[in-house]
Tab-separated table of C-alpha atoms in Angstrom:
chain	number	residue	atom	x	y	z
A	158	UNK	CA	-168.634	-164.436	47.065
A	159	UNK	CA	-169.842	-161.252	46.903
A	160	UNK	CA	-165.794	-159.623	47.145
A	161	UNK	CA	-165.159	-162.225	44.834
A	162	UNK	CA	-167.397	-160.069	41.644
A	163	UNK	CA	-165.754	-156.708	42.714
A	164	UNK	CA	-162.046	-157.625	42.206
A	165	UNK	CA	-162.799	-158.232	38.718
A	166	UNK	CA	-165.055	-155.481	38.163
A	167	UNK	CA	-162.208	-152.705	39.802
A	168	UNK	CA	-159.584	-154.552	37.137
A	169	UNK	CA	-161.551	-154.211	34.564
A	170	UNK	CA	-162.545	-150.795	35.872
A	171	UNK	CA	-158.755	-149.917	36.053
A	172	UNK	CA	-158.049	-151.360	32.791
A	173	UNK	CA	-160.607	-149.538	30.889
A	174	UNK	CA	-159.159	-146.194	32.543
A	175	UNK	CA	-155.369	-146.982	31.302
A	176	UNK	CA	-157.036	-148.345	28.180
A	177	UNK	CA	-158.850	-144.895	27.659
A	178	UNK	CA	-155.900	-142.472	29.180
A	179	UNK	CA	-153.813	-144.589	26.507
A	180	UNK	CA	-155.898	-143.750	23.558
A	181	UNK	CA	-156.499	-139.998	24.307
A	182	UNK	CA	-154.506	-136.846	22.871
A	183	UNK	CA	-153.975	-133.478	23.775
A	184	UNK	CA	-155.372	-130.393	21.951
A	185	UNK	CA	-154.601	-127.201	22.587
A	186	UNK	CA	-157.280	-124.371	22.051
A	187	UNK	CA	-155.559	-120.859	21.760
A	188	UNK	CA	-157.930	-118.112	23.914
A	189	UNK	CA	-155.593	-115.166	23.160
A	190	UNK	CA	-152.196	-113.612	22.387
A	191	UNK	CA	-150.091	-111.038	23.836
A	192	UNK	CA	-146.932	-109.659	21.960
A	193	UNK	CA	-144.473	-107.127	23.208
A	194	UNK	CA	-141.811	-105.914	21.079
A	195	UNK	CA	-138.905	-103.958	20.494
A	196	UNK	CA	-139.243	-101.980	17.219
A	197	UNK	CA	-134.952	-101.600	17.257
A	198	UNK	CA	-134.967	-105.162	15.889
A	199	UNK	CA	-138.496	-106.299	15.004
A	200	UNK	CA	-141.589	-105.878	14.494
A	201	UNK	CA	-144.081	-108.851	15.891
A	202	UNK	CA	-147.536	-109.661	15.641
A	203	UNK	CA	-150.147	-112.141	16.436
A	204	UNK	CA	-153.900	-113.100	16.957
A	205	UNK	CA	-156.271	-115.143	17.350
A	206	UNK	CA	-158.997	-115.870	14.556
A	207	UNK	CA	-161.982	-117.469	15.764
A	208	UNK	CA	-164.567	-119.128	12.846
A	209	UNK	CA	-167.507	-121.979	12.925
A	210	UNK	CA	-171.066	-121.737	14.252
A	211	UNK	CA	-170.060	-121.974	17.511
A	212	UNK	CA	-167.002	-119.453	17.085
A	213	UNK	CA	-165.154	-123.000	18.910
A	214	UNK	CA	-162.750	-122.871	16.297
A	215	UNK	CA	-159.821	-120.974	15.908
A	216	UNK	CA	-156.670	-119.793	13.753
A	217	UNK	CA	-153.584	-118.268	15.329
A	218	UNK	CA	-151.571	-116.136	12.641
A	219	UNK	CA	-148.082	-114.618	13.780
A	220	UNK	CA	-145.581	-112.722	11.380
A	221	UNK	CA	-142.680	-111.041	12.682
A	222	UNK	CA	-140.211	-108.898	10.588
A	223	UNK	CA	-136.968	-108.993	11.161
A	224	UNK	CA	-135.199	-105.388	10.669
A	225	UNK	CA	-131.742	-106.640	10.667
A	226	UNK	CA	-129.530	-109.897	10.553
A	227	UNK	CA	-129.248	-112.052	13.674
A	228	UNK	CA	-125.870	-114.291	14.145
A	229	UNK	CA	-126.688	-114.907	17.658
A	230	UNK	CA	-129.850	-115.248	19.090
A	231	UNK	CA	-132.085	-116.842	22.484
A	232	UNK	CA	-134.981	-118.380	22.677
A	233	UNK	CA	-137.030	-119.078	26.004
A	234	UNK	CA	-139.910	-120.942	26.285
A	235	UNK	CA	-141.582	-120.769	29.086
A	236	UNK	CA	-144.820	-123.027	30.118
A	237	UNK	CA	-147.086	-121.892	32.903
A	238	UNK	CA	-150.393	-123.363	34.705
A	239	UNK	CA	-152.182	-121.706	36.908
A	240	UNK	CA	-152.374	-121.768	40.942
A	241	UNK	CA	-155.073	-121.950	42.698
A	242	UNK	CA	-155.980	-118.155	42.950
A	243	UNK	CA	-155.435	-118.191	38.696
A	244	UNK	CA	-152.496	-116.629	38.597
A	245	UNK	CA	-149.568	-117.822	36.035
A	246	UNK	CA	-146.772	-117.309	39.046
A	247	UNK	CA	-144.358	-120.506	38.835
A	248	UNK	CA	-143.626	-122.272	35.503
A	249	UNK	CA	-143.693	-125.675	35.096
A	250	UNK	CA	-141.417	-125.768	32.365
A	251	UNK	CA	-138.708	-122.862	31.600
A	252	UNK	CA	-135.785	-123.420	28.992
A	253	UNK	CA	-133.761	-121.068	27.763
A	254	UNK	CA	-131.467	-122.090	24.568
A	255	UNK	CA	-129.050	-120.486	22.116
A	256	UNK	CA	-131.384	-120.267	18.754
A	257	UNK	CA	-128.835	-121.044	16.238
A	258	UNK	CA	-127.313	-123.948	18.290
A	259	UNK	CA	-131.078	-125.283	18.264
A	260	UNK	CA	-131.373	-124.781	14.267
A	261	UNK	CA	-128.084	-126.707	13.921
A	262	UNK	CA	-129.035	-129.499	16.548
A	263	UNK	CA	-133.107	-129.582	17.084
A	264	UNK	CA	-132.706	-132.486	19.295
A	265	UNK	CA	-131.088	-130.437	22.004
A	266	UNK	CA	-134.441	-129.173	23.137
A	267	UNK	CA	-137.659	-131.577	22.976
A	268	UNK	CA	-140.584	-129.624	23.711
A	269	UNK	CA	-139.383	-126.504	21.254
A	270	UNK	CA	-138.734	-129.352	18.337
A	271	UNK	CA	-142.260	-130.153	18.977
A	272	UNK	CA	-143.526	-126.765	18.234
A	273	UNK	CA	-141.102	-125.527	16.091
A	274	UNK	CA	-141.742	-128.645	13.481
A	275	UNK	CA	-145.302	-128.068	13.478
A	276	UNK	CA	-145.071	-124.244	12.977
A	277	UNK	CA	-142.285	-125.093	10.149
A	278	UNK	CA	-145.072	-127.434	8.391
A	279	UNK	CA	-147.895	-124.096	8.178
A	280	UNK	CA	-145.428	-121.086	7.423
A	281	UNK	CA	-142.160	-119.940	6.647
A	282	UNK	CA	-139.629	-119.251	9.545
A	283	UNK	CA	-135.822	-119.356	10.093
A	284	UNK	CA	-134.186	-122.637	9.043
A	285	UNK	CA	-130.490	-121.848	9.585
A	286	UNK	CA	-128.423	-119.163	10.947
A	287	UNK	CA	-127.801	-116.366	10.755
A	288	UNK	CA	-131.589	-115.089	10.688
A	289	UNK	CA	-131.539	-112.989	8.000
A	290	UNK	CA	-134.020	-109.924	7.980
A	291	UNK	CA	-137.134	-110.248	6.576
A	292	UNK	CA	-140.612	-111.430	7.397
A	293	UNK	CA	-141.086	-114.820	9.070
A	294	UNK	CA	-145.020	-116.016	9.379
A	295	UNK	CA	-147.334	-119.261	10.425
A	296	UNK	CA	-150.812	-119.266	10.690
A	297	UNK	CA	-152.241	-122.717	12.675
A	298	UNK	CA	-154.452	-124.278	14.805
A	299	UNK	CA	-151.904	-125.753	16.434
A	300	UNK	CA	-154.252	-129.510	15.787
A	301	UNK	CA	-151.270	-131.359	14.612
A	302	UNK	CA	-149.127	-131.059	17.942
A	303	UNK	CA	-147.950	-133.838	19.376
A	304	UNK	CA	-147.297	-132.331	23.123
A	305	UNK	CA	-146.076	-134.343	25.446
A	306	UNK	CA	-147.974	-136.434	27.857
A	307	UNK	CA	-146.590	-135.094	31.249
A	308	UNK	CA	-148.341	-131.615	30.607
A	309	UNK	CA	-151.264	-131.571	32.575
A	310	UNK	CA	-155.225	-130.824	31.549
A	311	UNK	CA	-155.183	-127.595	32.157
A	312	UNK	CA	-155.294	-123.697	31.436
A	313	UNK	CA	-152.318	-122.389	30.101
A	314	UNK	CA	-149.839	-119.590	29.333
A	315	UNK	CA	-146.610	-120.387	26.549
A	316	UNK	CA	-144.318	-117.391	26.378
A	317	UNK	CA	-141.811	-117.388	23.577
A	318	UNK	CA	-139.087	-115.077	24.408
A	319	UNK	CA	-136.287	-114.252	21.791
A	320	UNK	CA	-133.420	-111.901	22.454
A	321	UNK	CA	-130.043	-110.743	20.403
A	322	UNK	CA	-127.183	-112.758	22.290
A	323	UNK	CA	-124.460	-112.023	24.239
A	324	UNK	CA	-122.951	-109.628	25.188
A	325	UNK	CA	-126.045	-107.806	25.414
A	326	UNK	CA	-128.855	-109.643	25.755
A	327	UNK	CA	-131.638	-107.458	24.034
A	328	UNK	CA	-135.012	-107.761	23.818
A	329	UNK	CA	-135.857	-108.765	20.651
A	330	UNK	CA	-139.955	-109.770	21.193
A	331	UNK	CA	-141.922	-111.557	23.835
A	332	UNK	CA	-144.794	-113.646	23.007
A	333	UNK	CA	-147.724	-114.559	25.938
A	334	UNK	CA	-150.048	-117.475	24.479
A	335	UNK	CA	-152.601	-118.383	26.622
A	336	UNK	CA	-155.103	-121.281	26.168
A	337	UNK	CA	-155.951	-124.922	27.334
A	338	UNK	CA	-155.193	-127.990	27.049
A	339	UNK	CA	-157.759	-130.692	26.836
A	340	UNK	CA	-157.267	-134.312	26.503
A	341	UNK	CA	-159.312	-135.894	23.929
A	342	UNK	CA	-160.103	-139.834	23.040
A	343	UNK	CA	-157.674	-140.264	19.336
């Protein structure tokens, strides 16, 4: 009888864990920024704000100027936890895309449409190609992201890579984000 009481109690046990893994979200908490650039084709920035009591809270602003016209350009973004001795050594996701084919056709890449629309929603930045010059900016908490539910609880580091395209290949600017993720009842 005794076995009996515990099968229930493990389902419900087990049910209440879906039930709750269900329910929760991710958010993403931005710990710093890292920008290289090259000053041929743009100029980029970014930080990190922190505000509230507890200094918990954050803003991350980014503006990058554009010193000339781009009809071709890549994008990589590259997602990174890390190993056991904390280092960021093997990414977990890397995708590399043509930027204008991605403006055209946002569905060709699923985690950058996730980003991307958000950022669109809390700044201006490139709609269409070419990429004209001139100043592209967001400023965000990044609390409206949807991310998807195969990234893990974790820290993190996001680099957003953009070069000119072929035949070249150029730097334009590389972004390091690094944060964590923490999943959170909705």
């Amino acid at each position: 009888m005794a076995g009996e009481s515990r099968v229930p109690l493990l389902a419900i046990g087990w049910i209440l864990l879906v039930a709750v893994y269900v329910d929760a979200k991710h958010i993403v908490y931005m710990n710093r920024v890292e920008v290289i650039n090259n000053l041929k084709y743009a100029n980029a920035t970014a930080d990190i704000r922190r505000y509230g009591p507890s200094l918990r809270n954050y803003v991350a602003d980014f503006r990058v100027e554009a010193f000339q016209t781009f009809t071709n350009a890549m994008v990589s973004t590259i997602y990174y936890v890390p190993n056991l001795a904390g280092r960021y050594d093997k990414a977990f996701y890397n995708r590399t895309i043509n930027f204008c084919t991605y403006l055209r056709q946002p569905a060709t890449d699923r985690v950058l449409k996730m980003v991307y629309e958000n950022l669109m929603q809390r700044g201006h930045l490139p709609k269409r190609c070419p990429i004209t010059a001139g100043t592209y900016a967001f400023n965000t908490s990044f609390d409206g992201l949807q991310l998807p539910g195969f990234l893990p609880e974790s820290n993190f580091r996001f680099d957003l890579n953009f070069h000119r395209g072929a035949p070249n290949y150029e730097l334009v600017f590389h972004g390091y984000w690094y944060g964590e993720i923490r999943r959170v009842a909705s």
